[in-house]
mmCIF file of C-alpha atoms in Angstrom:
data_model
loop_
_atom_site.group_PDB
_atom_site.id
_atom_site.type_symbol
_atom_site.label_atom_id
_atom_site.label_comp_id
_atom_site.label_asym_id
_atom_site.label_seq_id
_atom_site.Cartn_x
_atom_site.Cartn_y
_atom_site.Cartn_z
ATOM 1 C CA MET A 18 -36.399 50.502 34.698
ATOM 2 C CA THR A 19 -32.978 52.426 33.721
ATOM 3 C CA TYR A 20 -33.882 54.917 31.604
ATOM 4 C CA ILE A 21 -37.239 56.277 29.954
ATOM 5 C CA LYS A 22 -37.765 54.880 26.342
ATOM 6 C CA ILE A 23 -40.791 56.475 24.362
ATOM 7 C CA SER A 24 -40.573 54.278 21.448
ATOM 8 C CA LEU A 25 -41.305 50.871 21.536
ATOM 9 C CA GLY A 26 -39.304 48.106 20.143
ATOM 10 C CA ILE A 27 -36.273 50.165 20.044
ATOM 11 C CA ALA A 28 -34.039 47.851 22.033
ATOM 12 C CA LEU A 29 -34.842 45.298 19.042
ATOM 13 C CA ALA A 30 -32.572 47.670 16.791
ATOM 14 C CA PHE A 31 -29.424 47.345 19.030
ATOM 15 C CA LEU A 32 -26.564 45.627 17.553
ATOM 16 C CA PHE A 33 -24.920 44.941 20.900
ATOM 17 C CA VAL A 34 -21.149 44.618 19.437
ATOM 18 C CA ASN A 35 -21.178 45.520 15.998
ATOM 19 C CA PHE A 36 -22.954 48.785 16.709
ATOM 20 C CA LYS A 37 -24.274 50.333 13.150
ATOM 21 C CA GLY A 38 -25.999 53.420 14.438
ATOM 22 C CA VAL A 39 -23.599 55.986 12.980
ATOM 23 C CA ASP A 40 -21.350 56.136 10.017
ATOM 24 C CA LYS A 41 -17.612 56.582 10.677
ATOM 25 C CA LYS A 42 -18.021 59.848 8.991
ATOM 26 C CA PRO A 43 -21.031 61.435 10.026
ATOM 27 C CA THR A 44 -22.794 64.121 7.763
ATOM 28 C CA SER A 45 -23.724 67.707 8.834
ATOM 29 C CA LYS A 46 -26.795 67.402 7.056
ATOM 30 C CA ALA A 47 -30.336 67.064 8.519
ATOM 31 C CA SER A 48 -31.691 63.675 8.369
ATOM 32 C CA THR A 49 -34.286 63.239 5.565
ATOM 33 C CA GLY A 50 -36.533 61.577 8.076
ATOM 34 C CA LYS A 51 -38.726 63.049 11.038
ATOM 35 C CA ASN A 52 -36.368 63.346 14.004
ATOM 36 C CA ARG A 53 -38.159 62.245 17.422
ATOM 37 C CA VAL A 54 -36.855 61.632 21.060
ATOM 38 C CA VAL A 55 -36.967 58.414 21.977
ATOM 39 C CA VAL A 56 -34.782 58.479 25.195
ATOM 40 C CA ASN A 57 -35.348 61.111 27.781
ATOM 41 C CA PRO A 58 -33.397 60.833 31.037
ATOM 42 C CA TYR A 59 -35.860 63.383 32.381
ATOM 43 C CA GLY A 60 -39.269 61.851 31.484
ATOM 44 C CA ASN A 61 -39.977 60.795 34.893
ATOM 45 C CA VAL A 62 -39.506 63.994 36.562
ATOM 46 C CA ASN A 63 -42.347 66.110 38.131
ATOM 47 C CA TRP A 64 -40.436 69.359 37.753
ATOM 48 C CA GLN A 65 -42.881 71.135 40.201
ATOM 49 C CA THR A 66 -42.392 68.547 42.976
ATOM 50 C CA PHE A 67 -39.026 66.800 42.655
ATOM 51 C CA GLU A 68 -36.431 68.150 44.639
ATOM 52 C CA LYS A 69 -32.584 68.928 43.757
ATOM 53 C CA HIS A 70 -30.072 67.770 45.660
ATOM 54 C CA HIS A 71 -26.274 68.095 45.399
ATOM 55 C CA ALA A 72 -24.262 65.099 45.303
ATOM 56 C CA ALA A 73 -20.491 64.301 45.487
ATOM 57 C CA LEU A 74 -19.485 60.847 43.940
ATOM 58 C CA HIS A 75 -15.968 60.861 44.091
ATOM 59 C CA VAL A 76 -14.306 61.425 47.412
ATOM 60 C CA HIS A 77 -11.282 59.798 49.545
ATOM 61 C CA SER A 78 -10.271 60.077 53.011
ATOM 62 C CA LEU A 79 -7.476 58.645 55.047
ATOM 63 C CA GLN A 80 -9.093 55.100 54.746
ATOM 64 C CA SER A 81 -7.222 55.479 51.710
ATOM 65 C CA ASP A 82 -4.801 58.181 50.085
ATOM 66 C CA GLY A 83 -7.057 61.125 51.196
ATOM 67 C CA PHE A 84 -5.475 63.710 53.877
ATOM 68 C CA HIS A 85 -9.011 63.736 56.068
ATOM 69 C CA LYS A 86 -10.602 61.450 58.869
ATOM 70 C CA VAL A 87 -13.609 60.269 57.629
ATOM 71 C CA LYS A 88 -15.837 62.279 60.142
ATOM 72 C CA ASP A 89 -14.092 65.375 58.856
ATOM 73 C CA VAL A 90 -14.997 64.378 55.366
ATOM 74 C CA ILE A 91 -18.702 64.113 55.871
ATOM 75 C CA ASP A 92 -18.870 67.299 58.001
ATOM 76 C CA THR A 93 -17.071 69.375 55.400
ATOM 77 C CA PHE A 94 -19.249 68.365 52.486
ATOM 78 C CA ARG A 95 -22.562 68.504 54.444
ATOM 79 C CA GLN A 96 -21.379 72.094 55.504
ATOM 80 C CA ALA A 97 -20.679 72.870 51.725
ATOM 81 C CA GLY A 98 -24.439 72.108 51.164
ATOM 82 C CA PHE A 99 -23.845 68.568 49.818
ATOM 83 C CA THR A 100 -26.969 66.247 50.702
ATOM 84 C CA ILE A 101 -25.586 62.988 48.637
ATOM 85 C CA LEU A 102 -22.267 61.671 49.466
ATOM 86 C CA SER A 103 -20.243 58.628 48.495
ATOM 87 C CA ILE A 104 -16.630 58.072 50.016
ATOM 88 C CA THR A 105 -15.009 56.286 47.434
ATOM 89 C CA ASP A 106 -11.586 55.263 48.903
ATOM 90 C CA HIS A 107 -9.027 53.237 46.635
ATOM 91 C CA ASP A 108 -9.258 49.618 46.971
ATOM 92 C CA TRP A 109 -5.664 49.133 46.993
ATOM 93 C CA ASN A 110 -4.374 51.179 49.432
ATOM 94 C CA TRP A 111 -4.199 50.973 52.995
ATOM 95 C CA PRO A 112 -5.207 53.456 55.414
ATOM 96 C CA ASN A 113 -3.023 56.108 56.382
ATOM 97 C CA GLU A 114 -0.965 56.345 53.397
ATOM 98 C CA ARG A 115 -0.402 59.942 53.458
ATOM 99 C CA ILE A 116 1.198 59.217 56.942
ATOM 100 C CA SER A 117 3.142 56.386 55.202
ATOM 101 C CA TRP A 118 4.359 58.829 52.547
ATOM 102 C CA LYS A 119 5.431 61.530 55.084
ATOM 103 C CA HIS A 120 2.662 64.193 53.863
ATOM 104 C CA LEU A 121 1.245 63.947 56.958
ATOM 105 C CA PRO A 122 2.241 63.773 60.812
ATOM 106 C CA VAL A 123 1.825 60.682 62.482
ATOM 107 C CA GLU A 124 -0.818 62.070 65.150
ATOM 108 C CA ALA A 125 -2.994 62.779 62.121
ATOM 109 C CA ALA A 126 -3.606 59.308 61.419
ATOM 110 C CA THR A 127 -7.045 57.674 61.541
ATOM 111 C CA PRO A 128 -7.387 54.816 63.973
ATOM 112 C CA TYR A 129 -10.104 52.995 61.894
ATOM 113 C CA PRO A 130 -10.968 50.252 61.195
ATOM 114 C CA ILE A 131 -11.285 49.178 65.033
ATOM 115 C CA GLY A 132 -11.936 45.573 66.016
ATOM 116 C CA ARG A 133 -12.346 42.870 63.397
ATOM 117 C CA LEU A 134 -11.338 43.880 60.075
ATOM 118 C CA PRO A 135 -13.568 43.370 56.831
ATOM 119 C CA LYS A 136 -13.083 40.230 55.112
ATOM 120 C CA ASN A 137 -11.421 41.991 51.967
ATOM 121 C CA PHE A 138 -9.608 44.514 54.043
ATOM 122 C CA PRO A 139 -8.148 46.818 53.049
ATOM 123 C CA ALA A 140 -10.023 46.945 49.810
ATOM 124 C CA ASN A 141 -13.461 47.244 51.803
ATOM 125 C CA PRO A 142 -15.539 50.324 51.084
ATOM 126 C CA THR A 143 -15.563 52.694 53.793
ATOM 127 C CA TRP A 144 -18.936 51.945 54.951
ATOM 128 C CA PRO A 145 -20.893 52.153 56.935
ATOM 129 C CA TRP A 146 -19.994 55.439 58.160
ATOM 130 C CA THR A 147 -20.499 54.682 61.945
ATOM 131 C CA ASN A 148 -17.639 52.356 61.812
ATOM 132 C CA TYR A 149 -15.389 55.437 61.054
ATOM 133 C CA GLY A 150 -16.323 57.741 63.558
ATOM 134 C CA SER A 151 -19.129 59.418 62.004
ATOM 135 C CA SER A 152 -23.093 59.605 62.642
ATOM 136 C CA THR A 153 -25.203 57.768 60.054
ATOM 137 C CA PRO A 154 -26.459 59.489 57.193
ATOM 138 C CA GLU A 155 -29.929 59.684 58.550
ATOM 139 C CA GLU A 156 -28.941 61.486 61.634
ATOM 140 C CA LEU A 157 -27.311 64.000 59.456
ATOM 141 C CA GLY A 158 -29.912 64.679 57.078
ATOM 142 C CA MET A 159 -27.918 62.991 54.012
ATOM 143 C CA ILE A 160 -27.931 60.184 51.889
ATOM 144 C CA GLY A 161 -24.805 57.897 51.866
ATOM 145 C CA ILE A 162 -24.043 55.741 49.105
ATOM 146 C CA GLN A 163 -21.581 52.985 50.077
ATOM 147 C CA GLY A 164 -18.672 53.356 47.507
ATOM 148 C CA ASN A 165 -15.268 52.152 46.268
ATOM 149 C CA GLU A 166 -12.710 53.159 43.938
ATOM 150 C CA LEU A 167 -11.658 50.045 41.797
ATOM 151 C CA THR A 168 -8.027 51.100 41.084
ATOM 152 C CA PHE A 169 -6.565 48.127 39.251
ATOM 153 C CA ARG A 170 -5.993 49.004 35.703
ATOM 154 C CA HIS A 171 -8.926 51.686 34.635
ATOM 155 C CA HIS A 172 -10.300 53.281 37.656
ATOM 156 C CA ILE A 173 -14.079 52.438 38.518
ATOM 157 C CA ASN A 174 -16.197 53.553 40.970
ATOM 158 C CA SER A 175 -18.354 51.304 42.637
ATOM 159 C CA TYR A 176 -21.826 52.263 44.125
ATOM 160 C CA PHE A 177 -24.072 50.292 46.212
ATOM 161 C CA SER A 178 -21.900 47.271 46.604
ATOM 162 C CA ASP A 179 -18.850 46.232 48.907
ATOM 163 C CA TYR A 180 -16.908 44.553 45.836
ATOM 164 C CA GLY A 181 -12.960 45.168 46.005
ATOM 165 C CA VAL A 182 -10.193 43.525 44.394
ATOM 166 C CA TYR A 183 -8.203 41.718 47.788
ATOM 167 C CA TYR A 184 -4.820 43.521 48.346
ATOM 168 C CA ASP A 185 -3.086 40.118 48.945
ATOM 169 C CA LYS A 186 -3.779 39.003 45.342
ATOM 170 C CA THR A 187 -1.672 41.625 44.148
ATOM 171 C CA GLY A 188 2.276 42.423 43.511
ATOM 172 C CA PRO A 189 4.377 45.647 44.104
ATOM 173 C CA GLU A 190 3.418 46.743 40.452
ATOM 174 C CA ALA A 191 -0.259 47.362 41.162
ATOM 175 C CA PRO A 192 -2.172 48.498 39.415
ATOM 176 C CA TYR A 193 -0.967 46.775 36.344
ATOM 177 C CA GLY A 194 0.501 43.620 37.366
ATOM 178 C CA GLY A 195 -0.182 40.737 39.502
ATOM 179 C CA ILE A 196 -4.183 40.934 39.604
ATOM 180 C CA THR A 197 -5.802 37.494 39.980
ATOM 181 C CA ASP A 198 -8.775 36.084 41.586
ATOM 182 C CA ASP A 199 -9.041 32.991 43.784
ATOM 183 C CA GLU A 200 -8.636 30.491 40.519
ATOM 184 C CA GLY A 201 -5.468 32.628 39.679
ATOM 185 C CA ARG A 202 -7.311 34.388 36.666
ATOM 186 C CA GLU A 203 -6.031 37.781 35.664
ATOM 187 C CA VAL A 204 -8.800 40.447 36.728
ATOM 188 C CA TRP A 205 -9.909 42.981 34.149
ATOM 189 C CA GLU A 206 -12.278 45.764 33.964
ATOM 190 C CA ASP A 207 -15.042 43.401 32.649
ATOM 191 C CA ASP A 208 -14.474 41.138 35.473
ATOM 192 C CA MET A 209 -14.563 44.242 37.963
ATOM 193 C CA ILE A 210 -17.841 45.440 36.621
ATOM 194 C CA ARG A 211 -19.447 41.816 36.881
ATOM 195 C CA GLY A 212 -18.505 41.487 39.979
ATOM 196 C CA VAL A 213 -20.176 44.827 41.067
ATOM 197 C CA ARG A 214 -23.326 44.151 38.984
ATOM 198 C CA GLU A 215 -23.518 40.788 40.698
ATOM 199 C CA LYS A 216 -23.397 42.131 44.074
ATOM 200 C CA GLY A 217 -26.226 44.534 43.122
ATOM 201 C CA GLY A 218 -24.446 47.463 42.367
ATOM 202 C CA LEU A 219 -23.438 50.162 39.777
ATOM 203 C CA THR A 220 -20.386 51.194 38.208
ATOM 204 C CA VAL A 221 -18.837 54.360 36.554
ATOM 205 C CA LEU A 222 -15.489 54.860 34.560
ATOM 206 C CA ASN A 223 -13.448 57.396 36.316
ATOM 207 C CA HIS A 224 -11.093 60.358 34.746
ATOM 208 C CA PRO A 225 -10.679 58.927 31.373
ATOM 209 C CA GLY A 226 -7.989 61.857 30.462
ATOM 210 C CA GLU A 227 -5.632 61.160 33.354
ATOM 211 C CA LEU A 228 -1.996 61.618 32.166
ATOM 212 C CA GLU A 229 -0.032 58.986 31.345
ATOM 213 C CA THR A 230 3.044 60.444 33.485
ATOM 214 C CA HIS A 231 1.448 58.224 36.659
ATOM 215 C CA SER A 232 2.442 54.869 36.572
ATOM 216 C CA TRP A 233 -0.944 53.794 37.585
ATOM 217 C CA TRP A 234 -2.859 54.908 34.328
ATOM 218 C CA LEU A 235 -3.040 54.230 30.769
ATOM 219 C CA ARG A 236 -5.030 56.146 28.266
ATOM 220 C CA ARG A 237 -7.364 54.020 26.339
ATOM 221 C CA PRO A 238 -8.866 54.768 22.584
ATOM 222 C CA VAL A 239 -12.392 55.297 21.765
ATOM 223 C CA GLU A 240 -12.956 51.643 20.558
ATOM 224 C CA TRP A 241 -11.959 50.208 24.341
ATOM 225 C CA TYR A 242 -14.577 52.208 25.786
ATOM 226 C CA VAL A 243 -17.264 51.190 23.050
ATOM 227 C CA GLU A 244 -16.335 47.978 23.934
ATOM 228 C CA ARG A 245 -16.944 48.198 27.446
ATOM 229 C CA PHE A 246 -20.624 49.637 27.101
ATOM 230 C CA THR A 247 -21.309 47.124 24.622
ATOM 231 C CA SER A 248 -20.163 44.170 26.814
ATOM 232 C CA ASN A 249 -21.508 45.417 30.107
ATOM 233 C CA PRO A 250 -25.624 45.924 30.270
ATOM 234 C CA ALA A 251 -26.879 49.518 31.466
ATOM 235 C CA ASP A 252 -28.270 48.511 34.889
ATOM 236 C CA GLY A 253 -24.427 47.878 35.527
ATOM 237 C CA LEU A 254 -22.240 50.192 34.103
ATOM 238 C CA VAL A 255 -24.288 53.508 33.796
ATOM 239 C CA GLY A 256 -21.768 56.079 32.468
ATOM 240 C CA ILE A 257 -18.193 57.624 32.834
ATOM 241 C CA GLU A 258 -17.118 60.877 34.829
ATOM 242 C CA VAL A 259 -17.023 63.613 32.037
ATOM 243 C CA THR A 260 -15.677 66.839 34.313
ATOM 244 C CA ASN A 261 -13.155 65.197 36.715
ATOM 245 C CA ASN A 262 -10.014 66.665 35.134
ATOM 246 C CA ASP A 263 -7.757 69.903 34.891
ATOM 247 C CA ASP A 264 -9.042 72.147 32.328
ATOM 248 C CA GLU A 265 -6.256 71.565 29.829
ATOM 249 C CA ARG A 266 -7.700 68.053 29.967
ATOM 250 C CA GLU A 267 -11.487 68.785 29.939
ATOM 251 C CA LYS A 268 -11.612 68.285 26.126
ATOM 252 C CA PHE A 269 -10.223 64.719 25.993
ATOM 253 C CA ASP A 270 -13.066 63.842 28.468
ATOM 254 C CA ILE A 271 -15.838 65.869 26.996
ATOM 255 C CA GLY A 272 -15.115 64.841 23.478
ATOM 256 C CA LEU A 273 -14.657 60.950 24.435
ATOM 257 C CA TRP A 274 -18.250 61.351 25.842
ATOM 258 C CA ASP A 275 -19.338 62.725 22.775
ATOM 259 C CA GLN A 276 -17.881 60.340 20.716
ATOM 260 C CA LEU A 277 -19.505 57.484 22.520
ATOM 261 C CA LEU A 278 -22.736 58.989 22.372
ATOM 262 C CA ALA A 279 -22.555 59.424 18.697
ATOM 263 C CA ARG A 280 -21.912 55.435 18.513
ATOM 264 C CA LEU A 281 -24.082 54.059 21.061
ATOM 265 C CA MET A 282 -26.987 56.405 21.015
ATOM 266 C CA PRO A 283 -29.887 56.015 21.274
ATOM 267 C CA ASP A 284 -29.914 52.434 22.026
ATOM 268 C CA ARG A 285 -27.090 52.538 24.731
ATOM 269 C CA PRO A 286 -27.286 55.896 26.972
ATOM 270 C CA VAL A 287 -23.888 56.864 28.488
ATOM 271 C CA TRP A 288 -24.758 59.099 31.585
ATOM 272 C CA GLY A 289 -22.147 61.752 32.266
ATOM 273 C CA PHE A 290 -21.121 62.470 36.031
ATOM 274 C CA GLY A 291 -19.068 65.157 37.417
ATOM 275 C CA GLY A 292 -16.898 63.937 40.228
ATOM 276 C CA ASN A 293 -14.330 66.360 42.087
ATOM 277 C CA ASP A 294 -11.989 63.625 43.197
ATOM 278 C CA MET A 295 -11.285 65.220 46.424
ATOM 279 C CA HIS A 296 -8.412 64.228 48.452
ATOM 280 C CA ALA A 297 -7.436 67.470 50.248
ATOM 281 C CA PHE A 298 -10.340 70.014 50.754
ATOM 282 C CA ASP A 299 -8.519 72.815 49.376
ATOM 283 C CA HIS A 300 -7.505 71.345 45.972
ATOM 284 C CA VAL A 301 -10.783 69.809 44.289
ATOM 285 C CA ASN A 302 -11.963 70.260 40.707
ATOM 286 C CA TYR A 303 -14.994 72.615 40.780
ATOM 287 C CA THR A 304 -17.644 70.241 39.830
ATOM 288 C CA PHE A 305 -20.617 68.480 41.074
ATOM 289 C CA THR A 306 -23.784 66.467 40.262
ATOM 290 C CA VAL A 307 -27.419 67.225 40.938
ATOM 291 C CA PHE A 308 -29.779 64.671 41.261
ATOM 292 C CA LEU A 309 -33.713 65.041 40.556
ATOM 293 C CA ILE A 310 -35.398 63.063 42.882
ATOM 294 C CA ASP A 311 -39.051 62.650 44.316
ATOM 295 C CA GLU A 312 -37.873 61.054 47.860
ATOM 296 C CA PHE A 313 -35.192 61.472 49.638
ATOM 297 C CA THR A 314 -34.081 57.912 49.804
ATOM 298 C CA THR A 315 -31.136 55.852 48.618
ATOM 299 C CA GLU A 316 -33.629 53.695 46.237
ATOM 300 C CA ALA A 317 -34.365 57.240 44.752
ATOM 301 C CA VAL A 318 -30.971 58.047 44.083
ATOM 302 C CA ARG A 319 -29.893 54.589 42.600
ATOM 303 C CA ASP A 320 -33.313 54.737 40.406
ATOM 304 C CA ALA A 321 -31.997 58.337 39.097
ATOM 305 C CA MET A 322 -28.651 57.234 38.509
ATOM 306 C CA GLU A 323 -29.724 54.437 36.306
ATOM 307 C CA ARG A 324 -32.190 56.649 34.334
ATOM 308 C CA GLY A 325 -29.660 59.451 34.034
ATOM 309 C CA GLN A 326 -32.149 61.483 36.139
ATOM 310 C CA PHE A 327 -29.550 64.251 36.935
ATOM 311 C CA TYR A 328 -27.219 67.069 35.402
ATOM 312 C CA PHE A 329 -23.660 67.970 36.381
ATOM 313 C CA CYS A 330 -21.976 71.527 36.719
ATOM 314 C CA LYS A 331 -18.244 72.365 35.742
ATOM 315 C CA ALA A 332 -16.392 75.657 36.714
ATOM 316 C CA PRO A 333 -12.599 76.217 35.767
ATOM 317 C CA GLY A 334 -9.665 75.561 37.765
ATOM 318 C CA ARG A 335 -9.509 73.825 41.143
ATOM 319 C CA THR A 336 -11.059 75.659 44.555
ATOM 320 C CA ASP A 337 -11.690 74.724 48.079
ATOM 321 C CA VAL A 338 -14.849 72.561 48.604
ATOM 322 C CA ARG A 339 -15.550 74.649 51.680
ATOM 323 C CA GLN A 340 -15.931 77.680 49.100
ATOM 324 C CA TYR A 341 -18.213 75.828 46.515
ATOM 325 C CA ASP A 342 -21.180 78.491 45.466
ATOM 326 C CA PHE A 343 -24.003 76.002 43.822
ATOM 327 C CA ASN A 344 -25.910 79.661 43.286
ATOM 328 C CA ALA A 345 -22.880 80.304 40.543
ATOM 329 C CA PHE A 346 -24.197 77.619 38.000
ATOM 330 C CA PRO A 347 -27.227 77.603 36.090
ATOM 331 C CA THR A 348 -29.972 76.003 37.277
ATOM 332 C CA ILE A 349 -32.576 73.830 35.233
ATOM 333 C CA ASP A 350 -36.061 74.652 36.195
ATOM 334 C CA ASN A 351 -37.982 72.623 33.577
ATOM 335 C CA ILE A 352 -37.499 70.346 30.422
ATOM 336 C CA GLY A 353 -40.262 70.001 28.589
ATOM 337 C CA ILE A 354 -40.730 67.526 25.253
ATOM 338 C CA ASP A 355 -43.397 68.351 22.686
ATOM 339 C CA GLN A 356 -43.779 65.258 20.797
ATOM 340 C CA ARG A 357 -46.257 66.734 18.558
ATOM 341 C CA ASN A 358 -43.918 69.277 17.140
ATOM 342 C CA ASN A 359 -41.017 67.519 17.973
ATOM 343 C CA THR A 360 -38.981 70.170 20.084
ATOM 344 C CA ILE A 361 -37.570 70.536 23.403
ATOM 345 C CA THR A 362 -37.447 73.312 25.708
ATOM 346 C CA ILE A 363 -35.376 74.130 28.967
ATOM 347 C CA THR A 364 -36.402 76.515 31.311
ATOM 348 C CA ALA A 365 -33.811 77.646 33.235
ATOM 349 C CA SER A 366 -32.112 80.656 35.513
ATOM 350 C CA ASN A 367 -28.903 81.969 35.856
ATOM 351 C CA TYR A 368 -27.665 81.689 32.395
ATOM 352 C CA ASP A 369 -26.471 83.574 29.595
ATOM 353 C CA LYS A 370 -26.731 81.044 26.763
ATOM 354 C CA ILE A 371 -27.960 77.324 25.986
ATOM 355 C CA ASN A 372 -26.068 75.139 23.744
ATOM 356 C CA TRP A 373 -27.429 72.336 22.234
ATOM 357 C CA ILE A 374 -24.769 69.578 20.963
ATOM 358 C CA SER A 375 -25.128 66.667 18.751
ATOM 359 C CA VAL A 376 -22.778 63.986 16.856
ATOM 360 C CA PRO A 377 -19.044 65.448 16.015
ATOM 361 C CA GLU A 378 -18.106 66.364 12.818
ATOM 362 C CA THR A 379 -15.857 63.318 12.408
ATOM 363 C CA LEU A 380 -15.261 60.517 14.472
ATOM 364 C CA GLU A 381 -11.973 59.973 12.940
ATOM 365 C CA MET A 382 -9.109 60.358 15.374
ATOM 366 C CA LEU A 383 -7.765 63.866 15.327
ATOM 367 C CA ALA A 384 -4.328 63.259 17.315
ATOM 368 C CA ASP A 385 -2.647 60.638 19.357
ATOM 369 C CA TYR A 386 -4.714 60.029 22.431
ATOM 370 C CA LYS A 387 -1.713 58.988 24.413
ATOM 371 C CA THR A 388 -0.185 62.372 24.301
ATOM 372 C CA SER A 389 -2.814 64.416 23.142
ATOM 373 C CA ASN A 390 -5.407 66.368 25.116
ATOM 374 C CA GLU A 391 -7.511 66.581 22.090
ATOM 375 C CA PRO A 392 -7.471 63.454 20.383
ATOM 376 C CA TRP A 393 -11.012 63.683 18.924
ATOM 377 C CA ALA A 394 -13.583 65.779 17.769
ATOM 378 C CA LEU A 395 -16.015 67.520 20.222
ATOM 379 C CA GLY A 396 -19.932 67.540 19.571
ATOM 380 C CA ASN A 397 -21.006 69.770 17.201
ATOM 381 C CA ILE A 398 -23.282 72.720 18.213
ATOM 382 C CA VAL A 399 -26.467 72.673 16.568
ATOM 383 C CA HIS A 400 -28.428 75.594 17.905
ATOM 384 C CA GLU A 401 -28.388 78.066 20.499
ATOM 385 C CA GLY A 402 -31.471 78.874 22.138
ATOM 386 C CA SER A 403 -33.993 77.739 24.741
ATOM 387 C CA THR A 404 -35.744 75.750 22.409
ATOM 388 C CA LEU A 405 -34.597 73.301 19.752
ATOM 389 C CA ASP A 406 -36.364 72.121 16.870
ATOM 390 C CA LEU A 407 -35.407 68.757 16.018
ATOM 391 C CA ASN A 408 -36.274 69.000 12.515
ATOM 392 C CA SER A 409 -34.933 72.385 11.462
ATOM 393 C CA ASN A 410 -31.556 72.064 12.782
ATOM 394 C CA PRO A 411 -28.424 70.211 10.656
ATOM 395 C CA GLY A 412 -26.370 67.801 12.196
ATOM 396 C CA ILE A 413 -28.896 66.664 14.949
ATOM 397 C CA ARG A 414 -28.402 62.483 14.811
ATOM 398 C CA ASN A 415 -28.314 59.786 17.266
ATOM 399 C CA TYR A 416 -28.578 62.020 20.184
ATOM 400 C CA VAL A 417 -28.710 65.663 21.580
ATOM 401 C CA ARG A 418 -27.629 67.289 24.790
ATOM 402 C CA ALA A 419 -27.551 70.913 26.376
ATOM 403 C CA GLU A 420 -24.949 73.197 27.982
ATOM 404 C CA LEU A 421 -26.238 75.960 29.854
ATOM 405 C CA ILE A 422 -23.589 78.738 30.008
ATOM 406 C CA ARG A 423 -23.063 81.748 32.629
ATOM 407 C CA ILE A 424 -19.995 83.854 32.024
ATOM 408 C CA ASP A 425 -19.076 86.137 34.770
ATOM 409 C CA GLY A 426 -15.861 87.938 33.956
ATOM 410 C CA ASP A 427 -13.116 85.256 33.209
ATOM 411 C CA ASN A 428 -15.086 82.273 34.999
ATOM 412 C CA VAL A 429 -17.364 80.403 32.908
ATOM 413 C CA TYR A 430 -19.897 78.211 34.713
ATOM 414 C CA ARG A 431 -21.772 75.586 32.951
ATOM 415 C CA THR A 432 -24.422 72.961 33.549
ATOM 416 C CA PHE A 433 -24.758 69.971 31.419
ATOM 417 C CA THR A 434 -27.764 67.952 30.727
ATOM 418 C CA ASN A 435 -27.386 64.027 29.827
ATOM 419 C CA PRO A 436 -28.019 62.904 26.687
ATOM 420 C CA PHE A 437 -31.666 62.348 24.613
ATOM 421 C CA GLY A 438 -31.982 59.953 22.520
ATOM 422 C CA ILE A 439 -32.735 60.884 19.035
ATOM 423 C CA SER A 440 -34.506 58.682 16.342
ATOM 424 C CA SER A 441 -34.979 59.502 12.787
ATOM 425 C CA SER A 442 -38.425 58.069 10.520
ATOM 426 C CA ASN A 443 -39.327 58.464 7.187
#
């Protein structure tokens, strides 16, 4: 089960490609019908017994283009308080790229892998950890997730799978040239997403607002992302990274998320993730994901990832991962849905305000997405407060999500919920 659905038969309303769940120009008026929650990513959570676990789901090492050995990465994140970790090295980098690029001395190189190489080396995941000089996750009191960053074309994080694009099938113009499979056919994003799913894995689309000044990146329009999520089932492609970019590009990613939710919810959830994209310990995005799980197992984390059973946090600027302070962020203690009165109530601590956000004022493009960091409208704030009345707030359509905000001087600490699917009935 990938997420909780409270309304029977809603899947029958999903028009897989030609989605008609929201008009091109949504109105700011409240629905004439009765709004109710039909998708609740936290519907399976017992807030009194489930545990919160901090996760780093986008991390690199010397096995691709990172600066640190695998054991050092694992030990550092463990000491920082993370209990869930996925090392997502790039599938198109050889180990020790930082030595090849003369960013590090030769003596800093990793010797791994040792012995027989993985069959798709160097596109293989950095997994299991014991093959790279570390202890097992269980011995460290952690959950390790097999991961890989698929780097050809749009970057995609693969989890719970050994999928990777073989390096010898690519050309020097990678990631946008010469990418073919065994039959000589070009490999595109949907091929990768399907390939991961066929191997039992999950995928997340990474850092959409990355700059086109990089030779390895092309920005995409909203419609491209809509096609990815309507072409691939929710038990394969689960979401996007919402907070993995510098502050000036933040509105690109958050705005894209709202635009997708406006078009696809409640029938096709797009879960939001926070990934710090660590290459060097002392220069990372100040963001992470918090999972809500009843058992400290890989299976429980995967189930939560599919359900959207987590929230994520973000603070401005970059920092040292060794200086992360989880206590600086708002903490969600309970989310209650009253179906009789059609309200959602968040009980939390360490916050100054809670904003509830729904469909943007317009779905029209406002600027060139290739060059602008604000090419589309952000979601509209429809209410401030701990309790949202779904039927007395104008502008609620298709979804609503919450942002919990704490202000400390010039620093703003935010906690993002995943979206709740909203349906209107007369």
